[in-house]
Structures are given as structure tokens and as C-alpha cells.
Coordinates of C-alpha atoms and ligand atoms in Angstrom, one line a residue:
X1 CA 0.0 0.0 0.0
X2 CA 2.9 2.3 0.8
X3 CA 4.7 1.7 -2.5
X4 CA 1.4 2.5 -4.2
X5 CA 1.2 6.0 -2.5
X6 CA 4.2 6.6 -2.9
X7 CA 4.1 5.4 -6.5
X8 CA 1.1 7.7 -6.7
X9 CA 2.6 11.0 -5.3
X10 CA 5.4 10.6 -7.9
X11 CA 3.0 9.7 -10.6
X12 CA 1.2 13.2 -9.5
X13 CA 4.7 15.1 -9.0
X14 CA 5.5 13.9 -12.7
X15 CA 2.4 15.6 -13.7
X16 CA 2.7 18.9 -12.2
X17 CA 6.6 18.8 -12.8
X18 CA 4.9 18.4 -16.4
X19 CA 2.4 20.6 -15.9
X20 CA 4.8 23.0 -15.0
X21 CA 7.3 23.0 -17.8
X22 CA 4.2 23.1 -20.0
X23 CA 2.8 26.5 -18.7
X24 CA 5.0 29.1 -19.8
X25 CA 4.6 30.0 -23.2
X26 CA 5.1 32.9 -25.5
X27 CA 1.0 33.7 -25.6
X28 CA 0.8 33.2 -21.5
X29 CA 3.6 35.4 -21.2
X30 CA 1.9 38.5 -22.5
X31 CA -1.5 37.7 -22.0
X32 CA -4.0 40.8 -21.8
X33 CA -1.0 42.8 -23.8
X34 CA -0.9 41.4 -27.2
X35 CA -1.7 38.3 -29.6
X36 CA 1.3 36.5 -29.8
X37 CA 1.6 34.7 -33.5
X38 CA 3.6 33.1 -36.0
X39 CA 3.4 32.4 -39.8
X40 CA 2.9 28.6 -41.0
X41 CA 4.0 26.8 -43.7
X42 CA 1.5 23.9 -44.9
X43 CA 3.8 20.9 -43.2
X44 CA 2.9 23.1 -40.0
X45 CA -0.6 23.2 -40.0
X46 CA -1.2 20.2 -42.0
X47 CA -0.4 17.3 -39.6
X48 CA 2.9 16.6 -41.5
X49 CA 5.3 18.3 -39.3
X50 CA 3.9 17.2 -35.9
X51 CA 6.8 18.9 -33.5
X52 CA 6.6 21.8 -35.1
X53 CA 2.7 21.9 -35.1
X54 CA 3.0 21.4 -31.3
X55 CA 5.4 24.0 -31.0
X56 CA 3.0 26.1 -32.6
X57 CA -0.1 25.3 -30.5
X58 CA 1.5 25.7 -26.8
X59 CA 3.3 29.1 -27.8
X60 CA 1.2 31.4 -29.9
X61 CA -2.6 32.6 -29.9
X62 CA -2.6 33.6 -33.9
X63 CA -1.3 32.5 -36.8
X64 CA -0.4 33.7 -40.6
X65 CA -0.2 31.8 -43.5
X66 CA 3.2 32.1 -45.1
X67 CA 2.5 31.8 -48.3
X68 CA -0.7 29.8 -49.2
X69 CA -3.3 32.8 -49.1
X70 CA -1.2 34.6 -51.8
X71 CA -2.8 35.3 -55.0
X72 CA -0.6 32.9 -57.5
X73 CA -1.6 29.9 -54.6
X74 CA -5.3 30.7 -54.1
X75 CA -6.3 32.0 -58.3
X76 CA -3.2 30.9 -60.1
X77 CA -5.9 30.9 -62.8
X78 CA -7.7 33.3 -64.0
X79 CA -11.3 32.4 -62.0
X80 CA -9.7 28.7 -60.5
X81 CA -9.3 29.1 -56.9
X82 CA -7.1 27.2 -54.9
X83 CA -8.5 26.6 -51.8
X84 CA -7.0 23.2 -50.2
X85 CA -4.2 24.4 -48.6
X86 CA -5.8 27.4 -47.3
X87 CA -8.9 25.7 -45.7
X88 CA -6.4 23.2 -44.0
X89 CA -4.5 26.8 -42.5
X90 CA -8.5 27.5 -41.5
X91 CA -8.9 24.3 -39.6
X92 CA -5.5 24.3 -37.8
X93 CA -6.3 28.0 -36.6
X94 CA -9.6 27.1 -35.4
X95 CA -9.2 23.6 -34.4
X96 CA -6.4 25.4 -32.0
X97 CA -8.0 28.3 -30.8
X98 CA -6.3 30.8 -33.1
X99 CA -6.8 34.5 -34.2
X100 CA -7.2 33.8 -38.0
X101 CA -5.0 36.0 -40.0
X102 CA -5.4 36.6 -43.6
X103 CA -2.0 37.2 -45.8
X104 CA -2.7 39.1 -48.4
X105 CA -4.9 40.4 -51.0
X106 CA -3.6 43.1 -52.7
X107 CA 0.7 42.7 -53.2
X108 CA 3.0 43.2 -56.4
X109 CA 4.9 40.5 -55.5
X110 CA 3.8 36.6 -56.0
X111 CA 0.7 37.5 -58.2
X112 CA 0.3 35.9 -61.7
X113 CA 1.3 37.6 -64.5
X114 CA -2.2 37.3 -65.8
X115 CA -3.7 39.6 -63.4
X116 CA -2.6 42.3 -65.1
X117 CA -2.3 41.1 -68.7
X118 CA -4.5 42.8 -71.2
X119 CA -6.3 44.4 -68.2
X120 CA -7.4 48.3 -68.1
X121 CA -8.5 50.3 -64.3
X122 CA -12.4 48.5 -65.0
X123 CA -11.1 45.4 -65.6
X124 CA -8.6 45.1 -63.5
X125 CA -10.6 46.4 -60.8
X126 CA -13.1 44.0 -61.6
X127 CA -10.4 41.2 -61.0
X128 CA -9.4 42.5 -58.0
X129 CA -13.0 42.9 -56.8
X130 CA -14.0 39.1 -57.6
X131 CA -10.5 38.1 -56.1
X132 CA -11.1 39.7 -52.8
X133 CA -15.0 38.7 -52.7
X134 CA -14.6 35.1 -53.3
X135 CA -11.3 34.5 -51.0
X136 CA -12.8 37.3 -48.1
X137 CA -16.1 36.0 -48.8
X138 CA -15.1 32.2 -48.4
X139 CA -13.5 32.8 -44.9
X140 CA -16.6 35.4 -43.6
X141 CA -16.0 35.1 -39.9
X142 CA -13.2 32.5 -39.5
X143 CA -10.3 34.5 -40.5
X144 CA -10.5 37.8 -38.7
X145 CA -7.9 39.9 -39.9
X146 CA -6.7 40.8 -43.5
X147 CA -3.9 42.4 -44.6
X148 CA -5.8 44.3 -47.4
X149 CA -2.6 45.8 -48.9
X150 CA 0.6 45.0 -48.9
X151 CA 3.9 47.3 -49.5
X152 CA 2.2 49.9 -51.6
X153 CA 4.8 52.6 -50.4
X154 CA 8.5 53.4 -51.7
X155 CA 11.4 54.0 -49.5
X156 CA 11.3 57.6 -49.5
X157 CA 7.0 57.3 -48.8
X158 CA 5.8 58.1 -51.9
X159 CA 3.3 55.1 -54.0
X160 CA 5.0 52.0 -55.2
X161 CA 4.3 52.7 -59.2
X162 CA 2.9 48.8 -59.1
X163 CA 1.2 47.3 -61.8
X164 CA -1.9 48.1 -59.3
X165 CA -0.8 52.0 -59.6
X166 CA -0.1 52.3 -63.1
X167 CA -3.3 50.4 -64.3
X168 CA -6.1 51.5 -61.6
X169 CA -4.4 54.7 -60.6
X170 CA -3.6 56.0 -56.7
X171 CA -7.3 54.7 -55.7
X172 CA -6.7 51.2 -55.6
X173 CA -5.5 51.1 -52.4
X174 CA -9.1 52.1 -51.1
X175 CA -11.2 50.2 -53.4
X176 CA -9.0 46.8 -52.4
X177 CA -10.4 47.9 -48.8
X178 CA -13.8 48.7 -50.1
X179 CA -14.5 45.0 -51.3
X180 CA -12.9 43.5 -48.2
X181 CA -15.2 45.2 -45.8
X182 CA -17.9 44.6 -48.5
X183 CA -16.9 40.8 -48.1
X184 CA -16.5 40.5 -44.8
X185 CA -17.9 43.8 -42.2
X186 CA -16.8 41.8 -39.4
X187 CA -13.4 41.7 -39.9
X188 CA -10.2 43.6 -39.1
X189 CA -8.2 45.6 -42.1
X190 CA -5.2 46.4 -42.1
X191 CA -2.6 48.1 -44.5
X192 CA 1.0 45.9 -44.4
X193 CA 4.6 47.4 -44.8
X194 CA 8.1 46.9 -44.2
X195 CA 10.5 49.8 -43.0
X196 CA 8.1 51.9 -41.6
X197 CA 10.6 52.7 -38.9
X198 CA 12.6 54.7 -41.2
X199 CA 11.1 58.4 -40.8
X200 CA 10.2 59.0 -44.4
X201 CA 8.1 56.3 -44.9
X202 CA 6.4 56.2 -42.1
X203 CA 5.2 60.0 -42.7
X204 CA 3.8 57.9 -46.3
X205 CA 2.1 55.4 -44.2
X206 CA 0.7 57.9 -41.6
X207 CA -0.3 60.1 -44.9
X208 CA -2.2 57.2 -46.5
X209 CA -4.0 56.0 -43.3
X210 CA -5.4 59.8 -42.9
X211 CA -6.7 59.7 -46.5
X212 CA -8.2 56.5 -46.4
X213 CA -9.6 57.7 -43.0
X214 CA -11.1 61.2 -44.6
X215 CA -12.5 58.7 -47.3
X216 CA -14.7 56.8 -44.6
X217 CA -12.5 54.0 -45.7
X218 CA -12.6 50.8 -43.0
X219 CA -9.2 50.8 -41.6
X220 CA -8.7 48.8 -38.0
X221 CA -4.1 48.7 -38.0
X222 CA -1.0 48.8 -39.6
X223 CA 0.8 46.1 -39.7
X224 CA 4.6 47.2 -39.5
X225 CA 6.2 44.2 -40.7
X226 CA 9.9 44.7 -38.8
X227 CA 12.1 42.5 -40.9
X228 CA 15.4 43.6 -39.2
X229 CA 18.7 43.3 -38.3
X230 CA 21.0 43.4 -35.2
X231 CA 21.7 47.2 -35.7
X232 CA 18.4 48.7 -37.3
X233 CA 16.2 49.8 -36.6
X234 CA 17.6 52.0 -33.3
X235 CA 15.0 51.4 -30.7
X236 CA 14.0 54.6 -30.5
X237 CA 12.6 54.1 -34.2
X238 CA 10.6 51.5 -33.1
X239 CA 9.0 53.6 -30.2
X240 CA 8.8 56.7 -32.7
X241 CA 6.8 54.4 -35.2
X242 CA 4.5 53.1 -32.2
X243 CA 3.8 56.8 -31.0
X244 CA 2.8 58.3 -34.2
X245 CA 1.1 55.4 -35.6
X246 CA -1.3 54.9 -32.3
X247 CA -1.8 58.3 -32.4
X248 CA -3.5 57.7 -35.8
X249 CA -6.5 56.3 -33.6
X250 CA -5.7 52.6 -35.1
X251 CA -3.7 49.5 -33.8
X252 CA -0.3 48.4 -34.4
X253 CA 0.6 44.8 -35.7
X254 CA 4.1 43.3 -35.5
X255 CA 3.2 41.2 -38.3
X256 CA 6.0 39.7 -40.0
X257 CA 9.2 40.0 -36.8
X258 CA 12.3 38.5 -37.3
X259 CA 16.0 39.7 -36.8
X260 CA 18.5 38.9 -39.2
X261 CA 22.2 38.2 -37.5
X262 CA 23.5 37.9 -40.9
X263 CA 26.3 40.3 -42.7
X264 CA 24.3 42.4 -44.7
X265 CA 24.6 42.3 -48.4
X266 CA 23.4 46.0 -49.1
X267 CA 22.9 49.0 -46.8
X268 CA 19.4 49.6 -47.4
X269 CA 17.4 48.0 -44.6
X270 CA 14.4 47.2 -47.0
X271 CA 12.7 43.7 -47.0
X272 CA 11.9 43.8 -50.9
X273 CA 11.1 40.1 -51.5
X274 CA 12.4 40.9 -55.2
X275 CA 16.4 41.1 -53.9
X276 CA 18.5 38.6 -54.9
X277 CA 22.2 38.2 -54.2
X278 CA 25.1 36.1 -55.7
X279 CA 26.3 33.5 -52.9
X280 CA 29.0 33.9 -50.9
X281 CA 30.8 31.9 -47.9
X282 CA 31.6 35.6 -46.7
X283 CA 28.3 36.3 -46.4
X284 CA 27.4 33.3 -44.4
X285 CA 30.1 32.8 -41.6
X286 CA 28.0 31.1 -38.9
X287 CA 27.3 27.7 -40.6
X288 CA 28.5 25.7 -37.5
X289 CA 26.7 27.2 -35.3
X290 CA 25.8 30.8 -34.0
X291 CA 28.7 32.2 -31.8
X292 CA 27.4 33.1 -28.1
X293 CA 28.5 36.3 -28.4
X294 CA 26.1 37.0 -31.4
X295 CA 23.8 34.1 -29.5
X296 CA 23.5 37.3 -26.2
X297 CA 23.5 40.4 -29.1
X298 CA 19.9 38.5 -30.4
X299 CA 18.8 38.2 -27.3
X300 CA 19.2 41.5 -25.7
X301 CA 17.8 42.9 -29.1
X302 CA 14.5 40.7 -28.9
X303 CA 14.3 42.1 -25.6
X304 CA 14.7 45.2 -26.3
X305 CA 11.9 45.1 -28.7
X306 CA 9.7 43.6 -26.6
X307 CA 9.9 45.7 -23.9
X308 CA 8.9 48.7 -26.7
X309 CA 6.3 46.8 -27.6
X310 CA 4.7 47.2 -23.7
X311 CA 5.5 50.7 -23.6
X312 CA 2.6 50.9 -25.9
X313 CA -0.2 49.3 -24.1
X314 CA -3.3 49.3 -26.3
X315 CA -1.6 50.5 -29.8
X316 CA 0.5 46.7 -30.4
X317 CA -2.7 44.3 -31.1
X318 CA -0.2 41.3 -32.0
X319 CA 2.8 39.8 -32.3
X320 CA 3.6 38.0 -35.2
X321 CA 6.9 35.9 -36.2
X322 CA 7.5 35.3 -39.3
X323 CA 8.0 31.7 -39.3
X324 CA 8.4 28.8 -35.8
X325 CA 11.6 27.8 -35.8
X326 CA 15.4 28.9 -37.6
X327 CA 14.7 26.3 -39.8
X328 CA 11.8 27.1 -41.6
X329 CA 12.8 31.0 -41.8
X330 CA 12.8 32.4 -45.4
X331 CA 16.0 34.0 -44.1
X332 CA 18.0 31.4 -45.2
X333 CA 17.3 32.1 -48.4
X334 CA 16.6 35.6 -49.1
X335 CA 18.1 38.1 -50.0
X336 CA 20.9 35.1 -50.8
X337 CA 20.3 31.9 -51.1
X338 CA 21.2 28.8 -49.1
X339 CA 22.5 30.3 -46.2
X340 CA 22.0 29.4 -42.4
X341 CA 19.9 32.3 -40.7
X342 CA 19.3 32.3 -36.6
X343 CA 16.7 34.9 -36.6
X344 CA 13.7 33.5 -34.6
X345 CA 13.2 32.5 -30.7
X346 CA 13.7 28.8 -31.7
X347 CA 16.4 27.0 -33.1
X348 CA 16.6 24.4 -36.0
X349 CA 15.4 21.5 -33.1
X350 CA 12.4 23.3 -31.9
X351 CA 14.5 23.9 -28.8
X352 CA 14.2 27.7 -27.0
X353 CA 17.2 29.9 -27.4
X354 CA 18.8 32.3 -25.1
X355 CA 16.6 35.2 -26.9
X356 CA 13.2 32.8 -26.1
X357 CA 14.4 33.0 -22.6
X358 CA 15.0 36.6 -22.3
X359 CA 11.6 37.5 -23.5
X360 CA 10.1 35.3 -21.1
X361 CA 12.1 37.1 -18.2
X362 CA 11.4 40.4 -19.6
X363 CA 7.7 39.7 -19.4
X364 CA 7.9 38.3 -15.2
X365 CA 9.5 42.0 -14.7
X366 CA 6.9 44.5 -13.2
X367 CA 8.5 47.0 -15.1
X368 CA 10.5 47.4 -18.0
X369 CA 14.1 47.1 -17.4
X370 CA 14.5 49.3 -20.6
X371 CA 13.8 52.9 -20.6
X372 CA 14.5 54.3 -23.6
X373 CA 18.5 54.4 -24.9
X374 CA 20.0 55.5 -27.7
X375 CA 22.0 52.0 -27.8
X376 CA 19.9 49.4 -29.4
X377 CA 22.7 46.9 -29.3
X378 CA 25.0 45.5 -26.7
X379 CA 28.5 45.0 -26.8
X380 CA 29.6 41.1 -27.4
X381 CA 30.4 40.0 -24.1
X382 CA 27.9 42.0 -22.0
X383 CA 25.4 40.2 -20.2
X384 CA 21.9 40.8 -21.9
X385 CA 19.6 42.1 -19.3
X386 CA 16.5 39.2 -18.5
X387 CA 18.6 36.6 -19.9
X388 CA 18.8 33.9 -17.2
X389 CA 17.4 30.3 -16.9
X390 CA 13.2 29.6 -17.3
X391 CA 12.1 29.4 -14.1
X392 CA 8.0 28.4 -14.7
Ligands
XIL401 C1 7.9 35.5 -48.0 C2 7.8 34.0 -47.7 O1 8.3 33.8 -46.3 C3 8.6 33.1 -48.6 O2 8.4 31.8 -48.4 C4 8.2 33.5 -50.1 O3 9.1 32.8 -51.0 C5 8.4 35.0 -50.3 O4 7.6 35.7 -49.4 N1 7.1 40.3 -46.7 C6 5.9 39.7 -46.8 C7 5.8 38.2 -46.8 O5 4.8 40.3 -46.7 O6 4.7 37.7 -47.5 C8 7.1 37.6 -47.4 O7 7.0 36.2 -47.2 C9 8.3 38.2 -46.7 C10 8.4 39.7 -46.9

């Protein structure tokens, strides 16, 4: 009788022990702050990568789909939708409990060549419309969010002279948010861009939102997507881009974060899916292994980041990393190919990394450990503040 009991105690120490390392996860952590999500690939949230599935479903509260809500996977034909792959990413979100993210209706980048063949403002409008009405439309109230449009500014905050520009003129920005609110009233809009940390863009993103707010144009955040590196953006950037973007009355997304520890190729801090560079072992020194001192400079960065994200209670809605682990990053291959990137909070195993552990310690503290300093990156060597061992 004793061995049972005692048998039985362990048995229910296992289980809490269990229990225990189970509860702290990304999404816990920041709770009543903001969604924490990542974007999927189809082996994620189709069954066929299982660890990585689980991985998903203990940390984050929202998902994106990487690639397979783009228009050359869901109309690759003019009229023939696609919609497999995306009512598996449907399932997995909702099966799981997830905030249902849209990604995206309106981009330059990955849409057929068709779209805009042979097509004037009427009929191309009329594409765009059907597009948007039939994908929006098939997903009414399951997916909650849509990036509506994606990258429609230049550098220097002027209009991306996209096919979308050249052929419908400046307004089809608004109409693409027209027929997504016509498709779905329930759910959230947003307008999706990279850079918008660097000053002059940001005054074309805060210009645009204004005129599509004039307009009585449905508009619920920006999504700042915050591809970027060790050294930029400077934090203050970051907590600039938060101020003057919340002050815009809408929300904030993260939407796409990742941090590249790799050299850089070109200065310009853009994430233009459309650069592509020649290989080089120069340009892709950590192959063994990312060195600890670069390991501590990724995780004092993350934390830093996330502890401007709760300076802005109520503006950051979500966020979202653009992919799980190191290994399924698109960083490895872009803007070179084949190289070995280390830019997420878990590495090629599924394993947390120092920067996974720092975030979680960052998020125990009452307040943040960071007020605001011009140095957004430590010094190899230095000890990154919240780093420390997981202690559920
Ligand atoms: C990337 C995907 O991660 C890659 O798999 C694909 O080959 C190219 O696009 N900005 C965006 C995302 O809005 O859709 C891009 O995703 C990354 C940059």
C-alpha cells in the first residue's frame, strides 16, 4: 500500500513537474497585452510536421499563413481558386483556438502575371474585386484579420508605381479595402509594410492611413512588418513608429518579426522580396553554429523590442513571427540563397534559445528594465539584461 502511494505521489509530482514546464509559453507570457503569432508553412498546419505543429499550439494565440493565401496559390488561374491548402491553414487555426490571419490580398509580389495582362483600371478592378470577394467571402467570420494591402509605399514614402498603380491609378488602395469590408464587415483591415521605422516612410504610411480615414474608408491597424537586423532599426525608431502610428487612432501589428544576425549584403534596410544576391561563404560565416557572443546580441535585441512593444499598451494588437523555428525561416534564403539564418526564438530543433528565454524574463518583470536608450545593441560580451534560466 505504501509503494502504491508513494508510487502515486510521484506519478502526480511527474504531472505537475509536467504541468509546469508546459505553462510558460510565449502567448501566457503576454496575455492581456498582445496576440502572440507566428506564420505557417503547410507541413505546420497540415499534420505533416507534428513537433513543429506542437510548437506552434503551446506558444502562440494567432497564426499567418506564409505563403498559401497569396494570390498565385489561391487563383493561379484566372477564375480557378485554390482553396485546399488554405482551408487546412483554417482548420488548424480554429481547431487550435487561433486568431485567423489573412496574408494578403492586394501585393505586387507573388501575383500571376495574368492579373494584369490585357487588363485596363475596370477590368482590373473587376479582378481585384472578384478576387477579394470570393477568398474574403469564403472565410466570412473564420479569419478575422486581412492584410488588405501590402507594400504599396517606396522608400522615401511616396506610391510603389505597381502594376496596381499604373493600371487602376492611386485609388486602388481604397477600393482593395472597399471590397474586403464589403466581403466581410466583421473583420479587421489592415494596411502591411516593411521599413516603416525609417522616418520618411512612415510620414507615407501615416499620410495614406489619414486619407483613407477622410475617405470613410474601414481601416482597423497597420501592420509594421519589422524584418530587421542586429543594428536597425535603433529602438528609438521603433517607439517613434508606435507613437505616431497609435496616435492615428488605429492599432499596431508586428506582423511579420524577425531579426537577421547575418552580414548584410546591401545597406538599405528594406525587406523587398524581389532582392536577390550572388552567394558567398563571406556572407554566411555562422554555418557551425551561431557564436554566443552574437547568440546574447539577439537576445538582448528581442528584448529590447519587446519591452517597446509594452510601452505601448493598447496601440501593439499582435505579435507575429514570421515563421516557428530557424529552420523554416525564409532568411535562409533571401536576399541570398542557401545560407543558415538564426533569426527567430527557436532554433533548427524546436529547442528555446537564449533570446526565447530573455523575453520570457522580460515579461515576469513589473517593469521594464529598458527605458528608452540610444544603444539598441549591446557590446559582445555583456550580459543581456532578463537573460537567465526559465524558471515556470
Ligand atoms: C515570403 C515567404 O516567407 C517566402 O516563403 C516566399 O518565398 C516569399 O515571401 N514580406 C511579406 C511576406 O509580406 O509575404 C514575405 O514572405 C516576406 C516579406
Amino acid at each position: 500500500m505504501k509503494s502504491f502511494i508513494r508510487i502515486f505521489a510521484c506519478l502526480l509530482t511527474a504531472t505537475s513537474v509536467a504541468a509546469a514546464q508546459s505553462e510558460p509559453a510565449l502567448k501566457n507570457a503576454f496575455k492581456g497585452k498582445f496576440l502572440v503569432g507566428a506564420a505557417l508553412n503547410e507541413a505546420q498546419f497540415s499534420g505533416t510536421n507534428a513537433s513543429e505543429a506542437a510548437l506552434v499550439k503551446k506558444n502562440f494565440n494567432s497564426t499567418t499563413p506564409e505563403n498559401v493565401l497569396k494570390w498565385e496559390y489561391v487563383e493561379p488561374q484566372p477564375g480557378q481558386f485554390n482553396f485546399a491548402p488554405s482551408d487546412r491553414y483554417v482548420d488548424f487555426g480554429e481547431t487550435n483556438g487561433m486568431f485567423i490571419i489573412g496574408h494578403t490580398l492586394v501585393w505586387h509580389s507573388q501575383t500571376p502575371d495574368w492579373v494584369f495582362q490585357n487588363a485596363d483600371r475596370s477590368i482590373l478592378l473587376e479582378r481585384m474585386s472578384n478576387h477579394i470577394h470570393t477568398v474574403v467571402g469564403r472565410y466570412r467570420g473564420r479569419i478575422k484579420g486581412w492584410d488588405v494591402v501590402n507594400e504599396a509605399l517606396n522608400e522615401d514614402g511616396t506610391l510603389r508605381n505597381s502594376p496596381w498603380r499604373k493600371i487602376i491609378g492611386d485609388d486602388y488602395i481604397e477600393k482593395a479595402f472597399q471590397f474586403a469590408h464589403e466581403a466581410d464587415p466583421q473583420a479587421e483591415l489592415y494596411y502591411n509594410d516593411y521599413s516603416l521605422e525609417n522616418p520618411a516612410k512612415r510620414a507615407g504610411v501615416v499620410a495614406l492611413v489619414k486619407k483613407l480615414q477622410a475617405a470613410g474608408i474601414f481601416i482597423t491597424a497597420v501592420g509594421t512588418q519589422e524584418h530587421i537586423n542586429l543594428k536597425w532599426p535603433a529602438i528609438q525608431l521603433v517607439d517613434d513608429t508606435l507613437t505616431e502610428l497609435g496616435q492615428l487612432g488605429v492599432k499596431v501589428n508586428i506582423s511579420e518579426l524577425d531579426i537577421d544576425v547575418l552580414p548584410r549584403v546591401s545597406n538599405d534596410t528594406s525587406a523587398d522580396v524581389g532582392k536577390n544576391f550572388a552567394a558567398d561563404p563571406a556572407l554566411n560565416p555562422y554555418t557551425n553554429g551561431l557564436p554566443d557572443s552574437v547568440q546574447q546580441m539577439l537576445a538582448q535585441r528581442y528584448v529590447e523590442l519587446f519591452a517597446a512593444y509594452q510601452r505601448h499598451p493598447g496601440v501593439v494588437a499582435r505579435v507575429t513571427f514570421w515563421g516557428v523555428t530557424d529552420a523554416d525561416s525564409w532568411l535562409n534564403n533571401w536576399p541570398v540563397a542557401g545560407r543558415m539564418n538564426y533569426p527567430l526564438l527557436f532554433d533548427r530543433r524546436g529547442n528555446p534559445k537564449p533570446a526565447y528565454l530573455s523575453v520570457m524574463n522580460l515579461c515576469k518583470q513589473k517593469t521594464s528594465p529598458f527605458k528608452y536608450t540610444n544603444h539598441s545593441v549591446q557590446k559582445p560580451g555583456d550580459t543581456p539584461v532578463g537573460s537567465g534560466t526559465l524558471n515556470p
